[in-house]
Short mmCIF file of C-alpha atoms and ligand atoms in Angstrom, two decimals:
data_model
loop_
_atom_site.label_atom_id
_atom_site.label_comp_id
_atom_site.label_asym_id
_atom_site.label_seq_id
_atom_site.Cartn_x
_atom_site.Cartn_y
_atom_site.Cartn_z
CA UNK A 247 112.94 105.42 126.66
CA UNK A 248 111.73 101.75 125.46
CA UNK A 249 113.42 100.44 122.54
CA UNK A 250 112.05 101.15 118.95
CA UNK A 251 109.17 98.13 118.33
CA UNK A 252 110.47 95.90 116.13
CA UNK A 253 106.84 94.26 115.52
CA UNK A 254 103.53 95.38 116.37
CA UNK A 255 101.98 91.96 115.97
CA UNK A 256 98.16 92.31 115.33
CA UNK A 257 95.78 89.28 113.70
CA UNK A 258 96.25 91.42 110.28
CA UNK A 259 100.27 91.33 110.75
CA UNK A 260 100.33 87.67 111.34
CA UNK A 261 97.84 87.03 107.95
CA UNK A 262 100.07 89.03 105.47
CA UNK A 263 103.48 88.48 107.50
CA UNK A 264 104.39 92.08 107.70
CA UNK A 265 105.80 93.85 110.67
CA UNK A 266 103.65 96.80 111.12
CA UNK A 267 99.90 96.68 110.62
CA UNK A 268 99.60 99.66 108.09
CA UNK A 269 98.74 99.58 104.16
CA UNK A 270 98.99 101.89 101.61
CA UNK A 271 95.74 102.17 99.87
CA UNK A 272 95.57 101.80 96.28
CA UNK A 273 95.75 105.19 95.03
CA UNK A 274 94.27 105.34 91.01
CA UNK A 275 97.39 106.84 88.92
CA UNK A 276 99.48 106.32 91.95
CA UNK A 277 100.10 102.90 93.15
CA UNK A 278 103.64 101.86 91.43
CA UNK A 279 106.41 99.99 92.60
CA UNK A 280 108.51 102.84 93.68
CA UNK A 281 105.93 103.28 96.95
CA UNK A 282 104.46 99.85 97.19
CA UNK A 283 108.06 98.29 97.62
CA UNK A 284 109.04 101.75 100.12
CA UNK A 285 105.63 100.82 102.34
CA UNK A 286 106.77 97.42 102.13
CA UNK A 287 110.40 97.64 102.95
CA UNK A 288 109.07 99.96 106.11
CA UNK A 289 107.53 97.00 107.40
CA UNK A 290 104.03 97.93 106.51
CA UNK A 291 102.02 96.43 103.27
CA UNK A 292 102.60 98.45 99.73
CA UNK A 293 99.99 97.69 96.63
CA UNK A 294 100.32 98.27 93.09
CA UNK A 295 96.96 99.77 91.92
CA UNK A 296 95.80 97.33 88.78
CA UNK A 297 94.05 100.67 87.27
CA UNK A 298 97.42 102.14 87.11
CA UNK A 299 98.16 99.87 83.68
CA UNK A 300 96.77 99.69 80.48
CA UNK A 301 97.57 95.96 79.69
CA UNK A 302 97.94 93.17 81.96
CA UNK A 303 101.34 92.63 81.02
CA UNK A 304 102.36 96.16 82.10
CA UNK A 305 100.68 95.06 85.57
CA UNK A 306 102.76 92.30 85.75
CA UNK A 307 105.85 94.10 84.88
CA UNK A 308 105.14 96.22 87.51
CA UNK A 309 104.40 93.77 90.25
CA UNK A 310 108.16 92.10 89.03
CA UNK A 311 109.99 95.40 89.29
CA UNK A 312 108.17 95.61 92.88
CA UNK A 313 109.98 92.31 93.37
CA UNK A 314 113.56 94.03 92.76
CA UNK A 315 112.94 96.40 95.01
CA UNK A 316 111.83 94.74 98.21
CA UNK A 317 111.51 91.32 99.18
CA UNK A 318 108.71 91.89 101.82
CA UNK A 319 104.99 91.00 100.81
CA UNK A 320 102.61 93.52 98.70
CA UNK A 321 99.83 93.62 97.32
CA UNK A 322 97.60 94.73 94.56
CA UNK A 323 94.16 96.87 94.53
CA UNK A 324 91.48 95.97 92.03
CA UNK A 325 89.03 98.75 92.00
CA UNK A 326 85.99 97.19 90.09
CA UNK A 327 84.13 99.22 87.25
CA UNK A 328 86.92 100.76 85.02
CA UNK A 329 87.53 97.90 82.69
CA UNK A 330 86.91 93.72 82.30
CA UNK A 331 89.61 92.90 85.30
CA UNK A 332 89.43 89.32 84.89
CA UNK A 333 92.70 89.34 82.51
CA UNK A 334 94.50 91.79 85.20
CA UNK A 335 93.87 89.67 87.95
CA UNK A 336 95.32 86.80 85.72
CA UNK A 337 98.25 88.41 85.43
CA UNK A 338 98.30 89.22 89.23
CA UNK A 339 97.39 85.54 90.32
CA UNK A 340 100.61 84.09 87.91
CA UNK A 341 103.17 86.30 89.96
CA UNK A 342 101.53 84.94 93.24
CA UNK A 343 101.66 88.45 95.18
CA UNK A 344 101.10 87.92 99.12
CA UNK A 345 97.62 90.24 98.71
CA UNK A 346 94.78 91.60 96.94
CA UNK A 347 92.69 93.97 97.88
CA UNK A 348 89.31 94.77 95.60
CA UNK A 349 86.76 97.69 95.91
CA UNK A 350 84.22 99.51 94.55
CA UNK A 351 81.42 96.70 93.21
CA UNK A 352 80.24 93.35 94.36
CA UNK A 353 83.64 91.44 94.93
CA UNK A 354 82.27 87.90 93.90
CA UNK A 355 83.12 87.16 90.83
CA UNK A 356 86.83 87.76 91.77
CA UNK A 357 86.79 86.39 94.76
CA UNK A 358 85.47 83.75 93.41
CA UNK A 359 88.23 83.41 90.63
CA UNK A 360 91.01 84.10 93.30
CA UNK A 361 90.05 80.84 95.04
CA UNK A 362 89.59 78.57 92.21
CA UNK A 363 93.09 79.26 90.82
CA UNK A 364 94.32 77.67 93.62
CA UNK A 365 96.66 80.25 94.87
CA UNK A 366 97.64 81.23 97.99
CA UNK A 367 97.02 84.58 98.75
CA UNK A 368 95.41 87.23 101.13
CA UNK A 369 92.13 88.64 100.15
CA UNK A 370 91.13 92.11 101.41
CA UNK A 371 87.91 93.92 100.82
CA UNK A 372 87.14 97.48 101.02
CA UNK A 373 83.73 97.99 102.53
CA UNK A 374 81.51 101.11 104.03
CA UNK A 375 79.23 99.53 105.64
CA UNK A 376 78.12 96.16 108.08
CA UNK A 377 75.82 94.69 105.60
CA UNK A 378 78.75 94.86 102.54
CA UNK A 379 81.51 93.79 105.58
CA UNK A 380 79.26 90.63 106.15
CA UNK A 381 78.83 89.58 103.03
CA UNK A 382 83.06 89.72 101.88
CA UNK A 383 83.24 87.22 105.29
CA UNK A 384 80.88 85.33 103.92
CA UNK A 385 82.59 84.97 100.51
CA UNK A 386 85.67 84.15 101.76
CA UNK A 387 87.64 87.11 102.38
CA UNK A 388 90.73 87.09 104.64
CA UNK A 389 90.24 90.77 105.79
CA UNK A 390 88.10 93.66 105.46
CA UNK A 391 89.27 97.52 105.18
CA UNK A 392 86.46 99.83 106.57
CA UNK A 393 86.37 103.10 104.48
CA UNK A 394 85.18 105.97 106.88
CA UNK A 395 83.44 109.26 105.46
CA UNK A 396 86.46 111.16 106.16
CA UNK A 397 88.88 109.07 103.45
CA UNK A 398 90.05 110.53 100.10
CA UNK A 399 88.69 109.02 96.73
CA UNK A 400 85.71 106.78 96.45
CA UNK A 401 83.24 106.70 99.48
CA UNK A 402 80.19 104.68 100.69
CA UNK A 403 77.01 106.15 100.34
CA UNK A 404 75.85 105.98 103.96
CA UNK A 405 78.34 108.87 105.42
CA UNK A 406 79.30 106.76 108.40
CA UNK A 407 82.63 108.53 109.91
CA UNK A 408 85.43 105.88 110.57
CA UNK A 409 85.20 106.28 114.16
CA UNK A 410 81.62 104.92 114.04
CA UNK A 411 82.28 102.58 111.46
CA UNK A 412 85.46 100.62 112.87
CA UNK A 413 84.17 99.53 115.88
CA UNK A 414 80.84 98.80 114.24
CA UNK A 415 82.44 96.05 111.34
CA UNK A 416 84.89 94.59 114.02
CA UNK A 417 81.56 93.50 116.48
CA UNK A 418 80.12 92.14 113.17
CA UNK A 419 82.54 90.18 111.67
CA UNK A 420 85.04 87.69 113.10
CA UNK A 421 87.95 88.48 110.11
CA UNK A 422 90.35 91.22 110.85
CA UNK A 423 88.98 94.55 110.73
CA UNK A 424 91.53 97.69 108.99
CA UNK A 425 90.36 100.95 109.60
CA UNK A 426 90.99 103.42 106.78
CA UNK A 427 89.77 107.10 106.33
CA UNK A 428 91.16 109.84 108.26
CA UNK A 429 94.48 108.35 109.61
CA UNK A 430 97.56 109.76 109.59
CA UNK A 431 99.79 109.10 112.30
CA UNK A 432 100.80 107.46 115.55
CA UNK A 433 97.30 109.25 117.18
CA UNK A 434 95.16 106.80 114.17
CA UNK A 435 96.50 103.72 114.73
CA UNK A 436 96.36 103.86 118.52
CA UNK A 437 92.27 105.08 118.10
CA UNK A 438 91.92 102.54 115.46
CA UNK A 439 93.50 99.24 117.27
CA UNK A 440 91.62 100.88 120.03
CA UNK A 441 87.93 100.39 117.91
CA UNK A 442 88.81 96.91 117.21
CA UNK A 443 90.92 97.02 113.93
CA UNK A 444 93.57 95.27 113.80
CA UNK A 445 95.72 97.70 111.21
CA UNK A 446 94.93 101.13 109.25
CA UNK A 447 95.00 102.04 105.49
CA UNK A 448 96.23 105.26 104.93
CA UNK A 449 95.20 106.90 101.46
CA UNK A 450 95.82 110.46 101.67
CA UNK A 451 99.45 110.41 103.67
CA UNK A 452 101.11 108.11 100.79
CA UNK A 453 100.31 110.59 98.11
CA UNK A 454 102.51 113.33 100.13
CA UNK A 455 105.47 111.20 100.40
CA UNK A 456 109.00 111.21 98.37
CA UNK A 457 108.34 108.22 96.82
CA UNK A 458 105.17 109.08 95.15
CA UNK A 459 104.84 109.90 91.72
CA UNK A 460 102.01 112.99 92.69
CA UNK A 461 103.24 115.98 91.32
CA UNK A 462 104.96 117.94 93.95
CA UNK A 463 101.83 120.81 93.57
CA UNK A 464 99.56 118.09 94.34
CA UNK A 465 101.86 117.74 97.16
CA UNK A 466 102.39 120.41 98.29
CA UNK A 467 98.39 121.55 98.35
CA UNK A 468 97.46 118.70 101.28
CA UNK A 469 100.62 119.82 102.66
CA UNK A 470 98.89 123.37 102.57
CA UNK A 471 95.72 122.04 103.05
CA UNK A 472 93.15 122.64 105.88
CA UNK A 473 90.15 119.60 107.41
CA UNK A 474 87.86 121.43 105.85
CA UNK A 475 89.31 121.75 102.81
CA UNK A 476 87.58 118.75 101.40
CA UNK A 477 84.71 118.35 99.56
CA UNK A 478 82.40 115.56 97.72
CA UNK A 479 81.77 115.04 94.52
CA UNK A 480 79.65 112.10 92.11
CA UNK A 481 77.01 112.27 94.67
CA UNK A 482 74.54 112.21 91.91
CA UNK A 483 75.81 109.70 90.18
CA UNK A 484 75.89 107.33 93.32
CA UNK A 485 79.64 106.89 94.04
CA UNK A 486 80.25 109.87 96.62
CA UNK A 487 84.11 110.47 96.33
CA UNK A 488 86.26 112.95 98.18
CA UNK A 489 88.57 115.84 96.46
CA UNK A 490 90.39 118.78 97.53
CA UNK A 491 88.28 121.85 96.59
CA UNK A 492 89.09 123.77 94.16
CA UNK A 493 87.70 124.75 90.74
CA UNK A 494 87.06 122.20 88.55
CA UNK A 495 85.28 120.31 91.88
CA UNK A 496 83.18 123.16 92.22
CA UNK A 497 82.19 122.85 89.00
CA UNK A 498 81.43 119.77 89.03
CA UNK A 499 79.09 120.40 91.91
CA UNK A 500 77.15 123.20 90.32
CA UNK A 501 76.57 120.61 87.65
CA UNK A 502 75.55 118.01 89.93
CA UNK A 503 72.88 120.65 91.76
CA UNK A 504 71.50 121.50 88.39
CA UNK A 505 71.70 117.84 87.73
CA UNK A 506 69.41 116.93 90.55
CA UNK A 507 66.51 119.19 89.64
CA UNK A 508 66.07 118.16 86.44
CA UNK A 509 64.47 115.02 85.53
CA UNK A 510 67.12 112.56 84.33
CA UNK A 511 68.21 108.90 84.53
CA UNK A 512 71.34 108.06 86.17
CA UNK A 513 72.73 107.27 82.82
CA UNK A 514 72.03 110.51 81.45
CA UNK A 515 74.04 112.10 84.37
CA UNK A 516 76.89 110.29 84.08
CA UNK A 517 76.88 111.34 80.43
CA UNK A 518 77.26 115.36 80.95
CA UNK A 519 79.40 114.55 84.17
CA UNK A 520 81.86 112.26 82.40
CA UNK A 521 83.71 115.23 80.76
CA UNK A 522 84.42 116.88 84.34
CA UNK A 523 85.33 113.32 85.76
CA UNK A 524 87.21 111.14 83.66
CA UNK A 525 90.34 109.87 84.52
CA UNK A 526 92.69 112.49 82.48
CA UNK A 527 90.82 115.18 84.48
CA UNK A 528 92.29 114.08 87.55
CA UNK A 529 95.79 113.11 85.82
CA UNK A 530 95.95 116.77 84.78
CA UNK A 531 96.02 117.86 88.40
CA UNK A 532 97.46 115.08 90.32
CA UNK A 533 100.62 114.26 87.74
CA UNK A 534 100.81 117.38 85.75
CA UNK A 535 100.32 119.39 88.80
CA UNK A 536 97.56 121.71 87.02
CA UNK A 537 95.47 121.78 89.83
CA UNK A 538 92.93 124.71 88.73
CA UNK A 539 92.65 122.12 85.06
CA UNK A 540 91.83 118.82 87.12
CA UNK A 541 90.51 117.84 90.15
CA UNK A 542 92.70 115.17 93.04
CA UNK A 543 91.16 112.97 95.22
CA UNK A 544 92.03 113.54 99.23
CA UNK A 545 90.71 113.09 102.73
CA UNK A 546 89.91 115.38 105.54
CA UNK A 547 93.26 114.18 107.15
CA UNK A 548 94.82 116.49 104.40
CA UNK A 549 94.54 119.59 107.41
CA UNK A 550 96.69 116.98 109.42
CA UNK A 551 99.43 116.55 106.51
CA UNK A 552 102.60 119.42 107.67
CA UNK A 553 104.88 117.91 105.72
CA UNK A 554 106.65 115.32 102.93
CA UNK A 555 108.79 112.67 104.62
CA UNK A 556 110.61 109.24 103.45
CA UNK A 557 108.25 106.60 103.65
CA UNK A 558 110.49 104.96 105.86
CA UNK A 559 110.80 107.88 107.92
CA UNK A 560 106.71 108.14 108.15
CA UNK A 561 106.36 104.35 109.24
CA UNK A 562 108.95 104.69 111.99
CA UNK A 563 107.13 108.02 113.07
CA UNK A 564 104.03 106.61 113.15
CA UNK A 565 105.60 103.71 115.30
CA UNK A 566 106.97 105.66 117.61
CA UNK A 567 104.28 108.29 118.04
CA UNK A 568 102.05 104.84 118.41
CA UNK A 569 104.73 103.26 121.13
CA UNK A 570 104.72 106.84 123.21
CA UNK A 571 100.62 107.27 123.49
CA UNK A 572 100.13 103.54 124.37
CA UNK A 573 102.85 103.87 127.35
CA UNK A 574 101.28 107.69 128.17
CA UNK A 575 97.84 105.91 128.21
CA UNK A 576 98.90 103.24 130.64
CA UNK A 577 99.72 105.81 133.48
CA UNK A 578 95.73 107.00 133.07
CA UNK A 579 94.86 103.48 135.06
C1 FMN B 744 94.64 109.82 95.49
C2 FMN B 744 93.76 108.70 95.94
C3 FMN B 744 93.44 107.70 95.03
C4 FMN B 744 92.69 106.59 95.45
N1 FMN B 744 92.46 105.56 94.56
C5 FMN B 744 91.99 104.39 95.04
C6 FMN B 744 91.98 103.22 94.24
O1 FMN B 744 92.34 103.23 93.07
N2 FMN B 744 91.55 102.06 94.81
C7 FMN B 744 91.15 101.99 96.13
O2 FMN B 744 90.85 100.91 96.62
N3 FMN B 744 91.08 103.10 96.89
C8 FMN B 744 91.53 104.28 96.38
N4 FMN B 744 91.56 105.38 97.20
C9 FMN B 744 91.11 105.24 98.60
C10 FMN B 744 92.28 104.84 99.50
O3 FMN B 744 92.80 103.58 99.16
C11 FMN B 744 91.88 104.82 100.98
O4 FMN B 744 90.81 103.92 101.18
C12 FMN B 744 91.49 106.19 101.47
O5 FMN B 744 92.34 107.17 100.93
C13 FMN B 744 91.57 106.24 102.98
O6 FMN B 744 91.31 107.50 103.48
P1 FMN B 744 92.46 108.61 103.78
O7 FMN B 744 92.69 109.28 102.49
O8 FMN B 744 91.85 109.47 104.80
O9 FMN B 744 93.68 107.88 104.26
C14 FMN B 744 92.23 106.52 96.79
C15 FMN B 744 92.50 107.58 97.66
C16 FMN B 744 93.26 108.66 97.26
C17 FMN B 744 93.55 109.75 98.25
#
């Protein structure tokens, strides 16, 4: 047997300096040092999620207790759209983390503010499409992460599956390409270096994991979970998102039908949704673990999630599962 890889060196590994070309996604309510530092110290890239903290101070609190725990590079997520960010990504810039990765809205403006303060850091954008993929290469962004149809949480609104999208933002742009939505394992991040990326975010997998703060019925539902046990939800509001069925989603799609054959601004909608999709709806579920109160975001890979490892332990067996396909597919030629 060939010797566990110390390295899988990819353009993405090289950028950030890590030795494995996997990142946890920001996960809303989720991203804390506990994981980021266990990705990190795994050899892949960990992020604190910025909409995790109410203040910028308790950001950068966090990103110093991250700092304790590991000395290996991390990063932080900036989903755009919850709140003013500017004063979080202040915060973020003055502790000099090795990434940032922003999604969700037109990434300008921080972009923008990332390179006129001067510091050095990787800038990673999520993207669902060629068009949005050009444009973060064109303002300066060190990598993007293509979000595929399959992925947990917040979606693009074309419905273009990962294994479509991949190869079609690596052809387009010359930074490195991540692939992100529907990986789980060793089989993902073979396909996906195989498409062109040069790494893989992974979502769904870090929420079933020991050091995630999901509550263990959150947990133990993907675990439980089957592909098709997915479904999409704030399609009328114009931010498709993926969640695990289950009541309150379905409710929340009844409303969106009814929604949709009425005559009513996007404005309005959001109104009568809000109540069904605020952010304490999905705390209720995903931290208080009362899943038929709340709803929790998760991919279709959720039918491939058996069980709830050590990160560590999921990073080597994604390695290794990686290491034995590449040498099985080298006998095919
Ligand atoms: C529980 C959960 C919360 C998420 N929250 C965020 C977020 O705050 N910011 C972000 O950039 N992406 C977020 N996402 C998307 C992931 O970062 C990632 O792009 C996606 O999960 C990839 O698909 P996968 O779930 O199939 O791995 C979230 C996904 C999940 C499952």
């Amino acid at each position: 047997m060939d010797s566990f890889p110390q390295h899988i060196r990819t353009r993405f590994t090289e950028l950030v300096h890590i030795r494995y070309p996997i990142v946890q996604g920001g996960l809303a309510h989720l991203s804390f040092a506990e994981l980021a530092a266990a990705v990190s110290n795994a050899g892949g890239l960990g992020q604190i999620g910025c909409a995790c903290f109410a203040t910028p101070a308790e950001l950068q609190a966090e990103i110093q207790k991250t700092r304790r725990l590991t000395d290996k590079p991390f990063g932080i997520n900036f989903p755009i759209g919850h709140m003013p960010l500017e004063p979080f990504l202040d915060a973020a810039l003055a502790e000099e983390p090795a990434a940032i990765s922003i999604t969700g809205g037109n990434p300008e403006p921080l972009l923008q503010r990332i390179q006129r303060s001067g510091v050095t850091i990787q800038t990673m954008v999520l993207v669902a499409g060629v068009r949005a993929a050009r444009k973060a290469e064109a303002l300066g962004a060190n990598a993007v992460i293509a979000v595929g149809f399959e992925g947990g949480g917040h979606l693009g609104r074309d419905d273009i599956g990962t294994m479509v999208l991949t190869p079609s933002i690596a052809e387009s742009v010359n930074i490195p390409v991540l692939a992100s939505g529907g990986i789980n394992d060793g089989r993902g991040l073979v396909a996906a270096l195989a498409l062109g990326a040069a790494g893989i975010e992974l979502g769904t997998r870090f929420v079933a994991v020991q050091e995630s703060n999901a509550h263990p019925a959150y947990q133990q539902a993907l675990v439980a979970a089957k592909e098709t046990d997915t479904t999409i939800i704030e399609r009328a509001i114009g931010r498709p998102a993926r969640v695990l069925n289950g009541n309150i989603a379905e409710k929340i799609k009844q409303l969106e039908t009814e929604l949709e054959r009425e005559q009513n601004t996007p404005a309005e909608r959001l109104q009568l949704l809000l109540p069904y999709i605020q952010g304490n709806v999905n705390t209720q579920a995903a931290l208080d673990g009362q899943l038929d109160a709340g709803f929790v975001w998760a991919g279709q890979v959720a039918g491939l999630i058996h069980d709830i490892p050590t990160t560590q332990a999921l990073i080597e067996h994604i390695i290794q599962e990686a290491q034995e396909i590449t040498i099985r597919l080298q006998h095919l030629f």
